[in-house]
Amino acid sequence: MHTQGMLRDNALKGKTIIITGGGTGLGRSMGTYFLELGANLVITSRKIEVLEKTAEEMMKQTGGQVLPVQCNVKEYEQVEAVLKAAVEKFGQVDILINNAAGNFISPTERLSHRAFDAVVDIVLKGSYNCTLALGKYWIEKKIKGVVLSTLTTYAFTGSGWVVPSACGKSGVWGMTKSLAVEWAKYGIRLNAVAPGPFPTEGAWSRLLPDPIKEKFDPVKKVPLGRVGDHQELANLAAYLISDYAAYITGDMVNIDGGEWLKGAGQFNNMDMVTDEMWDMLEMFTKGKK
Ligand code: HXC
Ligand code: NAP
């Protein structure tokens, strides 16, 4: 069930959606589902050859329309150029998905300040560049735009060893809550999703490189005992950007099989205690007055 599309046919009909980092991974999966629901798509990232190939495959698969545009989200002028190209092609833009990201694992003290910039500039600066450009356009044109940002659960818990990413994602979460209130008067909604582990080449190669893959198998950290399926994230994203979610703004929805909560609860690793051990432990704990 969770691997199937959820929304009604044509739920996004007539909407034009820009997805940053839309040529690969989760951006590609979400975009494919938006096309199936009737949207027009603009996919952007740094590598135009990847975008062009993805656009062709997406159009073949869904029959929808996809415009690939090269854009480094760190550069505001390039973001404005994407918006211009999208309006020229589709007439207007309704929805922005801030999905582009950079990340790697490392002890923070080993990082140069340039390494910090490399990640924070994509995640935070890239997201505010896109949100600002689209927001100005929507306000001027009186369009009730929607922003959805792909964050992570450590946007609110924090996480060691991915500190530039945690800084960037937390910043985007702050922007989401702030603008949800400030721009509500224009009818603009902003929300976020916080995925747990969803296998993609981009994330897995940087965060779970081969030498540590087994030891840090993410499945072991997820109470529901599996990684996420791309379609279930696409379902959630499609709902949040659709008019069905018209009363939801300034929120972030976790989709992580309970991963972050398991890490937070003080006794949540007790599933390693066997029934025999519980029999024994009970003798020590029961009947204490
Ligand atoms: C330490 C590193 C490093 C690493 C790069 N640097 N990789 N330092 N460990 N693994 C340092 C470099 O030495 C350099 O510093 C500085 O960072 C810039 O490096 P560049 O290679 O020039 O950067 P750039 O070309 O801008 O590439 C950005 C990138 C790259 C982030 C480093 O990996 C990238 O393009 N990533 C995009 C896709 C991606 O990361 N996807 C995964 C998203 S997954 P010096 O000082 O030497 O000049 C995700 C999941 C979150 O976000 C949650 C999971 C549950
Ligand atoms: P991915 O395939 O590597 O996606 C990252 C995308 O960002 C790529 O398409 C990349 O394309 C683009 N990008 C990077 N720098 C850019 C820049 N400066 N300008 C424009 N585009 C840029 O990895 P993913 O796993 O699908 O990640 C997608 C999103 O999900 C990210 O926000 C990530 O943090 C989030 N997320 C993923 C997971 C997971 O388990 N996979 C979990 C939580 C959150 P180019 O290289 O062509 O620029």
mmCIF file of C-alpha atoms and ligand atoms in Angstrom:
data_model
loop_
_atom_site.group_PDB
_atom_site.id
_atom_site.type_symbol
_atom_site.label_atom_id
_atom_site.label_comp_id
_atom_site.label_asym_id
_atom_site.label_seq_id
_atom_site.Cartn_x
_atom_site.Cartn_y
_atom_site.Cartn_z
ATOM 1 C CA MET A 1 0.000 0.000 0.000
ATOM 2 C CA HIS A 2 2.688 2.515 1.009
ATOM 3 C CA THR A 3 4.472 1.922 -2.300
ATOM 4 C CA GLN A 4 1.455 3.182 -4.263
ATOM 5 C CA GLY A 5 0.362 6.707 -5.133
ATOM 6 C CA MET A 6 -2.142 8.123 -2.664
ATOM 7 C CA LEU A 7 -3.770 11.287 -3.990
ATOM 8 C CA ARG A 8 -6.660 11.533 -6.440
ATOM 9 C CA ASP A 9 -5.929 11.749 -10.152
ATOM 10 C CA ASN A 10 -5.204 15.320 -11.252
ATOM 11 C CA ALA A 11 -4.672 16.507 -7.659
ATOM 12 C CA LEU A 12 -1.874 18.793 -8.936
ATOM 13 C CA LYS A 13 -3.342 19.512 -12.368
ATOM 14 C CA GLY A 14 -2.331 22.914 -13.698
ATOM 15 C CA LYS A 15 0.298 23.534 -10.990
ATOM 16 C CA THR A 16 3.857 24.314 -12.007
ATOM 17 C CA ILE A 17 6.482 23.119 -9.555
ATOM 18 C CA ILE A 18 10.195 23.960 -9.321
ATOM 19 C CA ILE A 19 12.260 21.247 -7.614
ATOM 20 C CA THR A 20 15.861 22.053 -6.775
ATOM 21 C CA GLY A 21 18.065 18.982 -6.963
ATOM 22 C CA GLY A 22 15.274 17.451 -9.050
ATOM 23 C CA GLY A 23 17.482 15.330 -11.300
ATOM 24 C CA THR A 24 18.399 12.647 -8.770
ATOM 25 C CA GLY A 25 17.325 10.800 -5.642
ATOM 26 C CA LEU A 26 14.332 11.971 -3.652
ATOM 27 C CA GLY A 27 13.807 15.085 -5.784
ATOM 28 C CA ARG A 28 13.446 12.910 -8.841
ATOM 29 C CA SER A 29 11.032 10.524 -7.100
ATOM 30 C CA MET A 30 8.835 13.328 -5.764
ATOM 31 C CA GLY A 31 8.869 15.040 -9.157
ATOM 32 C CA THR A 32 7.814 11.883 -10.975
ATOM 33 C CA TYR A 33 4.787 11.533 -8.713
ATOM 34 C CA PHE A 34 3.861 15.222 -9.092
ATOM 35 C CA LEU A 35 3.869 14.691 -12.870
ATOM 36 C CA GLU A 36 1.608 11.649 -12.481
ATOM 37 C CA LEU A 37 -0.781 13.931 -10.575
ATOM 38 C CA GLY A 38 -0.913 16.378 -13.486
ATOM 39 C CA ALA A 39 1.711 19.002 -12.552
ATOM 40 C CA ASN A 40 4.248 20.686 -14.838
ATOM 41 C CA LEU A 41 7.790 20.359 -13.564
ATOM 42 C CA VAL A 42 10.948 22.439 -13.613
ATOM 43 C CA ILE A 43 14.002 20.532 -12.363
ATOM 44 C CA THR A 44 17.213 22.342 -11.518
ATOM 45 C CA SER A 45 20.709 21.505 -10.308
ATOM 46 C CA ARG A 46 24.321 22.070 -11.313
ATOM 47 C CA LYS A 47 24.655 19.161 -13.777
ATOM 48 C CA ILE A 48 22.635 19.890 -16.907
ATOM 49 C CA GLU A 49 23.408 16.541 -18.548
ATOM 50 C CA VAL A 50 21.875 14.719 -15.533
ATOM 51 C CA LEU A 51 18.823 16.996 -15.624
ATOM 52 C CA GLU A 52 18.278 16.540 -19.350
ATOM 53 C CA LYS A 53 18.451 12.755 -19.120
ATOM 54 C CA THR A 54 16.097 12.702 -16.110
ATOM 55 C CA ALA A 55 13.652 15.084 -17.818
ATOM 56 C CA GLU A 56 13.497 12.874 -20.884
ATOM 57 C CA GLU A 57 12.915 9.736 -18.809
ATOM 58 C CA MET A 58 10.284 11.426 -16.650
ATOM 59 C CA MET A 59 8.336 12.682 -19.662
ATOM 60 C CA LYS A 60 8.458 9.239 -21.261
ATOM 61 C CA GLN A 61 7.279 7.581 -18.059
ATOM 62 C CA THR A 62 4.452 9.979 -17.166
ATOM 63 C CA GLY A 63 3.508 11.866 -20.339
ATOM 64 C CA GLY A 64 3.953 15.136 -18.388
ATOM 65 C CA GLN A 65 6.051 18.199 -19.211
ATOM 66 C CA VAL A 66 9.479 18.748 -17.641
ATOM 67 C CA LEU A 67 11.806 21.720 -18.144
ATOM 68 C CA PRO A 68 15.420 21.069 -17.097
ATOM 69 C CA VAL A 69 17.325 24.260 -16.158
ATOM 70 C CA GLN A 70 20.907 24.412 -14.925
ATOM 71 C CA CYS A 71 21.216 26.395 -11.690
ATOM 72 C CA ASN A 72 23.579 26.620 -8.780
ATOM 73 C CA VAL A 73 21.216 27.600 -5.958
ATOM 74 C CA LYS A 74 24.043 29.463 -4.207
ATOM 75 C CA GLU A 75 23.798 32.137 -6.948
ATOM 76 C CA TYR A 76 20.705 34.361 -6.644
ATOM 77 C CA GLU A 77 20.868 35.506 -10.284
ATOM 78 C CA GLN A 78 20.792 31.887 -11.431
ATOM 79 C CA VAL A 79 17.693 31.257 -9.311
ATOM 80 C CA GLU A 80 16.003 34.286 -10.890
ATOM 81 C CA ALA A 81 16.897 32.900 -14.319
ATOM 82 C CA VAL A 82 15.185 29.588 -13.469
ATOM 83 C CA LEU A 83 12.039 31.457 -12.461
ATOM 84 C CA LYS A 84 12.105 33.451 -15.709
ATOM 85 C CA ALA A 85 12.561 30.318 -17.833
ATOM 86 C CA ALA A 86 9.762 28.549 -15.927
ATOM 87 C CA VAL A 87 7.321 31.440 -16.411
ATOM 88 C CA GLU A 88 8.209 31.655 -20.104
ATOM 89 C CA LYS A 89 7.521 27.959 -20.573
ATOM 90 C CA PHE A 90 4.514 27.385 -18.303
ATOM 91 C CA GLY A 91 2.958 30.836 -17.697
ATOM 92 C CA GLN A 92 3.402 30.886 -13.920
ATOM 93 C CA VAL A 93 5.033 29.023 -11.024
ATOM 94 C CA ASP A 94 2.928 27.827 -8.071
ATOM 95 C CA ILE A 95 5.154 25.650 -5.912
ATOM 96 C CA LEU A 96 8.808 25.479 -4.835
ATOM 97 C CA ILE A 97 10.494 22.372 -3.418
ATOM 98 C CA ASN A 98 13.747 23.261 -1.626
ATOM 99 C CA ASN A 99 15.386 19.872 -2.015
ATOM 100 C CA ALA A 100 18.982 20.514 -3.173
ATOM 101 C CA ALA A 101 21.540 19.677 -0.508
ATOM 102 C CA GLY A 102 25.154 18.851 0.161
ATOM 103 C CA ASN A 103 26.417 16.726 3.017
ATOM 104 C CA PHE A 104 29.208 14.486 4.282
ATOM 105 C CA ILE A 105 30.185 12.918 7.590
ATOM 106 C CA SER A 106 33.257 14.146 9.402
ATOM 107 C CA PRO A 107 34.461 15.137 12.857
ATOM 108 C CA THR A 108 33.859 18.882 12.854
ATOM 109 C CA GLU A 109 37.371 19.791 14.009
ATOM 110 C CA ARG A 110 38.740 18.193 10.833
ATOM 111 C CA LEU A 111 36.743 20.555 8.605
ATOM 112 C CA SER A 112 38.051 23.704 6.994
ATOM 113 C CA HIS A 113 35.809 26.763 6.965
ATOM 114 C CA ARG A 114 35.464 26.172 3.228
ATOM 115 C CA ALA A 115 34.013 22.710 3.919
ATOM 116 C CA PHE A 116 31.439 24.332 6.216
ATOM 117 C CA ASP A 117 30.575 26.870 3.503
ATOM 118 C CA ALA A 118 30.282 24.132 0.869
ATOM 119 C CA VAL A 119 27.369 22.528 2.717
ATOM 120 C CA VAL A 120 25.696 25.505 4.441
ATOM 121 C CA ASP A 121 25.708 27.550 1.233
ATOM 122 C CA ILE A 122 23.804 24.871 -0.679
ATOM 123 C CA VAL A 123 21.345 24.044 2.083
ATOM 124 C CA LEU A 124 20.613 27.365 3.775
ATOM 125 C CA LYS A 125 21.662 30.010 1.265
ATOM 126 C CA GLY A 126 20.263 27.930 -1.605
ATOM 127 C CA SER A 127 16.918 27.583 0.159
ATOM 128 C CA TYR A 128 16.608 31.248 1.117
ATOM 129 C CA ASN A 129 17.690 32.355 -2.361
ATOM 130 C CA CYS A 130 14.930 30.259 -3.941
ATOM 131 C CA THR A 131 12.311 31.125 -1.325
ATOM 132 C CA LEU A 132 13.049 34.845 -1.569
ATOM 133 C CA ALA A 133 12.944 34.929 -5.386
ATOM 134 C CA LEU A 134 9.681 32.957 -5.501
ATOM 135 C CA GLY A 135 8.151 34.884 -2.595
ATOM 136 C CA LYS A 136 8.782 38.278 -4.240
ATOM 137 C CA TYR A 137 7.282 36.959 -7.479
ATOM 138 C CA TRP A 138 4.210 35.471 -5.775
ATOM 139 C CA ILE A 139 3.524 38.607 -3.767
ATOM 140 C CA GLU A 140 3.851 40.832 -6.844
ATOM 141 C CA LYS A 141 1.639 38.559 -8.986
ATOM 142 C CA LYS A 142 -0.814 37.790 -6.144
ATOM 143 C CA ILE A 143 -0.212 34.045 -6.443
ATOM 144 C CA LYS A 144 -0.847 31.909 -3.347
ATOM 145 C CA GLY A 145 2.431 30.026 -3.597
ATOM 146 C CA VAL A 146 3.595 27.006 -1.620
ATOM 147 C CA VAL A 147 7.087 26.101 -0.376
ATOM 148 C CA LEU A 148 8.057 22.646 0.823
ATOM 149 C CA SER A 149 11.585 22.063 2.113
ATOM 150 C CA THR A 150 13.215 18.658 2.465
ATOM 151 C CA LEU A 151 14.868 18.782 5.881
ATOM 152 C CA THR A 152 15.913 15.970 8.256
ATOM 153 C CA THR A 153 14.986 15.057 11.813
ATOM 154 C CA TYR A 154 18.278 16.504 13.042
ATOM 155 C CA ALA A 155 17.028 19.929 11.934
ATOM 156 C CA PHE A 156 15.435 19.988 15.413
ATOM 157 C CA THR A 157 17.493 17.436 17.396
ATOM 158 C CA GLY A 158 20.904 18.457 16.035
ATOM 159 C CA SER A 159 23.471 15.767 15.190
ATOM 160 C CA GLY A 160 27.182 15.402 15.621
ATOM 161 C CA TRP A 161 29.399 14.484 12.648
ATOM 162 C CA VAL A 162 27.127 16.287 10.153
ATOM 163 C CA VAL A 163 27.311 19.705 11.779
ATOM 164 C CA PRO A 164 27.322 21.907 8.643
ATOM 165 C CA SER A 165 24.237 20.074 7.416
ATOM 166 C CA ALA A 166 22.566 20.371 10.844
ATOM 167 C CA CYS A 167 23.259 24.137 10.832
ATOM 168 C CA GLY A 168 21.848 24.537 7.338
ATOM 169 C CA LYS A 169 18.763 22.407 7.882
ATOM 170 C CA SER A 170 17.965 24.090 11.231
ATOM 171 C CA GLY A 171 18.225 27.451 9.500
ATOM 172 C CA VAL A 172 15.747 26.390 6.833
ATOM 173 C CA TRP A 173 13.380 25.134 9.534
ATOM 174 C CA GLY A 174 13.637 28.563 11.200
ATOM 175 C CA MET A 175 12.887 30.278 7.903
ATOM 176 C CA THR A 176 9.905 27.987 7.308
ATOM 177 C CA LYS A 177 8.270 28.834 10.655
ATOM 178 C CA SER A 178 9.048 32.537 10.356
ATOM 179 C CA LEU A 179 7.742 33.074 6.850
ATOM 180 C CA ALA A 180 4.700 30.860 7.431
ATOM 181 C CA VAL A 181 3.483 33.629 9.732
ATOM 182 C CA GLU A 182 4.866 36.646 7.878
ATOM 183 C CA TRP A 183 3.601 35.638 4.428
ATOM 184 C CA ALA A 184 0.304 34.064 5.529
ATOM 185 C CA LYS A 185 -1.414 37.344 4.649
ATOM 186 C CA TYR A 186 -0.486 36.712 1.006
ATOM 187 C CA GLY A 187 -1.873 33.172 1.158
ATOM 188 C CA ILE A 188 1.631 31.691 0.873
ATOM 189 C CA ARG A 189 2.173 28.436 2.800
ATOM 190 C CA LEU A 190 5.535 26.980 3.882
ATOM 191 C CA ASN A 191 6.071 23.497 5.307
ATOM 192 C CA ALA A 192 8.816 20.908 5.593
ATOM 193 C CA VAL A 193 9.285 17.162 5.580
ATOM 194 C CA ALA A 194 11.888 15.409 7.708
ATOM 195 C CA PRO A 195 12.771 12.062 6.151
ATOM 196 C CA GLY A 196 14.629 9.361 8.031
ATOM 197 C CA PRO A 197 16.786 7.008 5.973
ATOM 198 C CA PHE A 198 15.640 6.732 2.341
ATOM 199 C CA PRO A 199 18.244 5.007 0.153
ATOM 200 C CA THR A 200 19.696 7.266 -2.543
ATOM 201 C CA GLU A 201 23.090 7.172 -4.231
ATOM 202 C CA GLY A 202 23.813 10.785 -3.170
ATOM 203 C CA ALA A 203 23.147 10.311 0.554
ATOM 204 C CA TRP A 204 24.371 6.747 0.958
ATOM 205 C CA SER A 205 27.723 7.329 -0.782
ATOM 206 C CA ARG A 206 28.487 10.316 1.466
ATOM 207 C CA LEU A 207 26.937 9.284 4.781
ATOM 208 C CA LEU A 208 27.266 5.496 4.749
ATOM 209 C CA PRO A 209 30.440 4.778 2.802
ATOM 210 C CA ASP A 210 31.335 1.085 2.389
ATOM 211 C CA PRO A 211 33.718 0.682 5.370
ATOM 212 C CA ILE A 212 30.980 1.676 7.872
ATOM 213 C CA LYS A 213 27.887 0.542 5.994
ATOM 214 C CA GLU A 214 27.254 -2.626 8.012
ATOM 215 C CA LYS A 215 28.130 -1.337 11.432
ATOM 216 C CA PHE A 216 25.864 1.710 11.050
ATOM 217 C CA ASP A 217 23.080 -0.050 9.149
ATOM 218 C CA PRO A 218 20.215 2.504 9.469
ATOM 219 C CA VAL A 219 17.595 -0.253 9.570
ATOM 220 C CA LYS A 220 18.835 -1.186 13.062
ATOM 221 C CA LYS A 221 17.967 2.304 14.314
ATOM 222 C CA VAL A 222 14.418 2.366 12.955
ATOM 223 C CA PRO A 223 11.699 0.894 15.235
ATOM 224 C CA LEU A 224 9.577 -0.001 12.207
ATOM 225 C CA GLY A 225 12.522 -2.079 10.992
ATOM 226 C CA ARG A 226 13.055 -0.784 7.477
ATOM 227 C CA VAL A 227 14.202 2.162 5.409
ATOM 228 C CA GLY A 228 11.713 4.458 3.694
ATOM 229 C CA ASP A 229 10.223 3.860 0.279
ATOM 230 C CA HIS A 230 10.475 6.849 -2.072
ATOM 231 C CA GLN A 231 6.766 6.665 -2.898
ATOM 232 C CA GLU A 232 5.736 7.205 0.716
ATOM 233 C CA LEU A 233 7.752 10.422 0.848
ATOM 234 C CA ALA A 234 6.300 11.444 -2.528
ATOM 235 C CA ASN A 235 2.788 10.845 -1.159
ATOM 236 C CA LEU A 236 3.422 13.047 1.864
ATOM 237 C CA ALA A 237 5.029 15.797 -0.210
ATOM 238 C CA ALA A 238 2.216 15.750 -2.780
ATOM 239 C CA TYR A 239 -0.369 16.109 -0.022
ATOM 240 C CA LEU A 240 1.458 18.991 1.686
ATOM 241 C CA ILE A 241 1.819 20.998 -1.529
ATOM 242 C CA SER A 242 -1.721 20.264 -2.710
ATOM 243 C CA ASP A 243 -4.794 22.338 -1.941
ATOM 244 C CA TYR A 244 -5.961 19.495 0.336
ATOM 245 C CA ALA A 245 -3.419 20.788 2.856
ATOM 246 C CA ALA A 246 -4.651 24.399 2.597
ATOM 247 C CA TYR A 247 -4.832 24.817 6.408
ATOM 248 C CA ILE A 248 -1.327 23.451 7.125
ATOM 249 C CA THR A 249 1.507 25.949 7.320
ATOM 250 C CA GLY A 250 4.685 26.374 9.342
ATOM 251 C CA ASP A 251 4.896 22.679 10.145
ATOM 252 C CA MET A 252 7.376 19.872 9.634
ATOM 253 C CA VAL A 253 6.251 16.263 9.263
ATOM 254 C CA ASN A 254 8.639 13.477 10.266
ATOM 255 C CA ILE A 255 8.654 10.418 8.065
ATOM 256 C CA ASP A 256 11.287 8.219 9.676
ATOM 257 C CA GLY A 257 9.692 5.015 11.030
ATOM 258 C CA GLY A 258 10.189 6.334 14.579
ATOM 259 C CA GLU A 259 13.979 6.685 14.190
ATOM 260 C CA TRP A 260 14.530 9.965 16.016
ATOM 261 C CA LEU A 261 12.218 9.080 18.902
ATOM 262 C CA LYS A 262 14.047 5.823 19.443
ATOM 263 C CA GLY A 263 17.268 7.783 19.797
ATOM 264 C CA ALA A 264 15.607 10.194 22.238
ATOM 265 C CA GLY A 265 13.823 7.906 24.723
ATOM 266 C CA GLN A 266 16.084 7.077 27.628
ATOM 267 C CA PHE A 267 15.190 3.365 27.768
ATOM 268 C CA ASN A 268 14.494 2.824 24.090
ATOM 269 C CA ASN A 269 17.371 0.395 23.605
ATOM 270 C CA MET A 270 15.823 -2.156 25.978
ATOM 271 C CA ASP A 271 14.736 -4.375 23.096
ATOM 272 C CA MET A 272 18.161 -5.990 23.396
ATOM 273 C CA VAL A 273 17.071 -7.481 26.752
ATOM 274 C CA THR A 274 15.799 -11.046 26.195
ATOM 275 C CA ASP A 275 12.702 -12.629 27.841
ATOM 276 C CA GLU A 276 14.973 -14.746 30.046
ATOM 277 C CA MET A 277 16.800 -11.642 31.197
ATOM 278 C CA TRP A 278 13.462 -9.920 31.933
ATOM 279 C CA ASP A 279 12.480 -12.937 34.111
ATOM 280 C CA MET A 280 15.666 -12.429 36.053
ATOM 281 C CA LEU A 281 15.416 -8.645 36.221
ATOM 282 C CA GLU A 282 11.850 -8.880 37.505
ATOM 283 C CA MET A 283 13.119 -10.672 40.598
ATOM 284 C CA PHE A 284 15.213 -7.587 41.369
ATOM 285 C CA THR A 285 12.651 -4.926 40.515
ATOM 286 C CA LYS A 286 9.243 -6.323 41.515
ATOM 287 C CA GLY A 287 7.748 -5.678 44.887
ATOM 288 C CA LYS A 288 9.961 -2.738 45.781
ATOM 289 C CA LYS A 289 7.930 -0.549 48.139
HETATM 290 C C1 HXC B 1 35.723 16.735 4.752
HETATM 291 C C2 HXC B 1 35.291 17.775 2.713
HETATM 292 C C3 HXC B 1 34.617 16.598 2.252
HETATM 293 C C4 HXC B 1 34.527 15.477 3.149
HETATM 294 C C5 HXC B 1 34.580 18.084 0.679
HETATM 295 N N1 HXC B 1 35.250 18.649 1.709
HETATM 296 N N2 HXC B 1 34.188 16.852 0.989
HETATM 297 N N3 HXC B 1 35.841 17.830 3.946
HETATM 298 N N4 HXC B 1 35.097 15.587 4.377
HETATM 299 N N5 HXC B 1 33.901 14.362 2.791
HETATM 300 C C6 HXC B 1 35.862 19.975 1.733
HETATM 301 C C7 HXC B 1 36.912 20.139 0.644
HETATM 302 O O1 HXC B 1 38.180 19.632 1.062
HETATM 303 C C8 HXC B 1 36.923 21.662 0.472
HETATM 304 O O2 HXC B 1 37.641 22.293 1.511
HETATM 305 C C9 HXC B 1 35.473 22.057 0.695
HETATM 306 O O3 HXC B 1 34.886 20.966 1.424
HETATM 307 C C10 HXC B 1 34.742 22.228 -0.624
HETATM 308 O O4 HXC B 1 34.889 21.030 -1.374
HETATM 309 P P1 HXC B 1 34.443 20.931 -2.895
HETATM 310 O O5 HXC B 1 34.592 19.518 -3.336
HETATM 311 O O6 HXC B 1 35.124 22.013 -3.682
HETATM 312 O O7 HXC B 1 32.902 21.360 -2.765
HETATM 313 P P2 HXC B 1 31.760 21.375 -3.842
HETATM 314 O O8 HXC B 1 32.313 21.052 -5.210
HETATM 315 O O9 HXC B 1 31.004 22.620 -3.641
HETATM 316 O O10 HXC B 1 30.858 20.097 -3.431
HETATM 317 C C11 HXC B 1 29.982 20.171 -2.327
HETATM 318 C C12 HXC B 1 29.959 18.853 -1.561
HETATM 319 C C13 HXC B 1 29.684 17.638 -2.513
HETATM 320 C C14 HXC B 1 28.868 18.965 -0.485
HETATM 321 C C15 HXC B 1 31.315 18.641 -0.887
HETATM 322 O O11 HXC B 1 29.641 16.419 -1.797
HETATM 323 C C16 HXC B 1 28.399 17.798 -3.296
HETATM 324 O O12 HXC B 1 28.381 18.399 -4.369
HETATM 325 N N6 HXC B 1 27.285 17.261 -2.780
HETATM 326 C C17 HXC B 1 25.941 17.379 -3.409
HETATM 327 C C18 HXC B 1 25.066 16.187 -3.207
HETATM 328 C C19 HXC B 1 24.997 15.655 -1.810
HETATM 329 O O13 HXC B 1 25.835 15.942 -0.945
HETATM 330 N N7 HXC B 1 23.958 14.850 -1.570
HETATM 331 C C20 HXC B 1 23.748 14.215 -0.280
HETATM 332 C C21 HXC B 1 22.627 14.872 0.426
HETATM 333 S S1 HXC B 1 22.172 13.793 1.665
HETATM 334 P P3 HXC B 1 39.179 22.823 1.323
HETATM 335 O O14 HXC B 1 39.496 23.461 2.618
HETATM 336 O O15 HXC B 1 39.987 21.564 1.039
HETATM 337 O O16 HXC B 1 39.158 23.774 0.152
HETATM 338 C C22 HXC B 1 21.540 14.560 2.982
HETATM 339 C C23 HXC B 1 20.895 13.605 3.952
HETATM 340 C C24 HXC B 1 20.578 14.226 5.277
HETATM 341 O O17 HXC B 1 21.603 15.734 3.094
HETATM 342 C C25 HXC B 1 20.020 13.300 6.303
HETATM 343 C C26 HXC B 1 20.350 11.849 6.253
HETATM 344 C C27 HXC B 1 19.562 11.005 7.193
HETATM 345 P P1 NAP B 2 20.962 13.632 -3.838
HETATM 346 O O1 NAP B 2 20.413 12.745 -4.910
HETATM 347 O O2 NAP B 2 22.435 13.799 -3.746
HETATM 348 O O3 NAP B 2 20.261 15.054 -3.979
HETATM 349 C C1 NAP B 2 20.895 16.274 -3.814
HETATM 350 C C2 NAP B 2 20.646 17.113 -5.047
HETATM 351 O O4 NAP B 2 21.081 18.440 -4.805
HETATM 352 C C3 NAP B 2 21.375 16.619 -6.298
HETATM 353 O O5 NAP B 2 20.451 16.457 -7.338
HETATM 354 C C4 NAP B 2 22.357 17.733 -6.629
HETATM 355 O O6 NAP B 2 22.502 17.857 -8.038
HETATM 356 C C5 NAP B 2 21.659 18.935 -5.998
HETATM 357 N N1 NAP B 2 22.582 20.016 -5.660
HETATM 358 C C6 NAP B 2 23.689 19.961 -4.874
HETATM 359 N N2 NAP B 2 24.286 21.143 -4.814
HETATM 360 C C7 NAP B 2 23.542 22.001 -5.567
HETATM 361 C C8 NAP B 2 23.652 23.381 -5.890
HETATM 362 N N3 NAP B 2 24.660 24.135 -5.415
HETATM 363 N N4 NAP B 2 22.697 23.933 -6.685
HETATM 364 C C9 NAP B 2 21.683 23.175 -7.162
HETATM 365 N N5 NAP B 2 21.528 21.872 -6.895
HETATM 366 C C10 NAP B 2 22.457 21.301 -6.109
HETATM 367 O O7 NAP B 2 20.475 13.101 -2.400
HETATM 368 P P2 NAP B 2 19.015 12.810 -1.801
HETATM 369 O O8 NAP B 2 19.205 11.776 -0.764
HETATM 370 O O9 NAP B 2 18.026 12.620 -2.874
HETATM 371 O O10 NAP B 2 18.703 14.181 -1.055
HETATM 372 C C11 NAP B 2 17.588 15.003 -1.396
HETATM 373 C C12 NAP B 2 17.145 15.789 -0.186
HETATM 374 O O11 NAP B 2 16.651 14.912 0.815
HETATM 375 C C13 NAP B 2 18.239 16.600 0.476
HETATM 376 O O12 NAP B 2 17.726 17.834 0.916
HETATM 377 C C14 NAP B 2 18.627 15.757 1.661
HETATM 378 O O13 NAP B 2 19.195 16.502 2.697
HETATM 379 C C15 NAP B 2 17.267 15.216 2.048
HETATM 380 N N6 NAP B 2 17.299 14.025 2.890
HETATM 381 C C16 NAP B 2 17.673 12.828 2.368
HETATM 382 C C17 NAP B 2 17.640 11.722 3.181
HETATM 383 C C18 NAP B 2 17.993 10.355 2.664
HETATM 384 O O14 NAP B 2 17.983 9.405 3.452
HETATM 385 N N7 NAP B 2 18.249 10.176 1.392
HETATM 386 C C19 NAP B 2 17.260 11.843 4.520
HETATM 387 C C20 NAP B 2 16.903 13.092 5.011
HETATM 388 C C21 NAP B 2 16.916 14.178 4.168
HETATM 389 P P3 NAP B 2 23.852 18.403 -8.767
HETATM 390 O O15 NAP B 2 24.971 17.612 -8.220
HETATM 391 O O16 NAP B 2 23.563 18.195 -10.230
HETATM 392 O O17 NAP B 2 23.918 19.856 -8.432
#
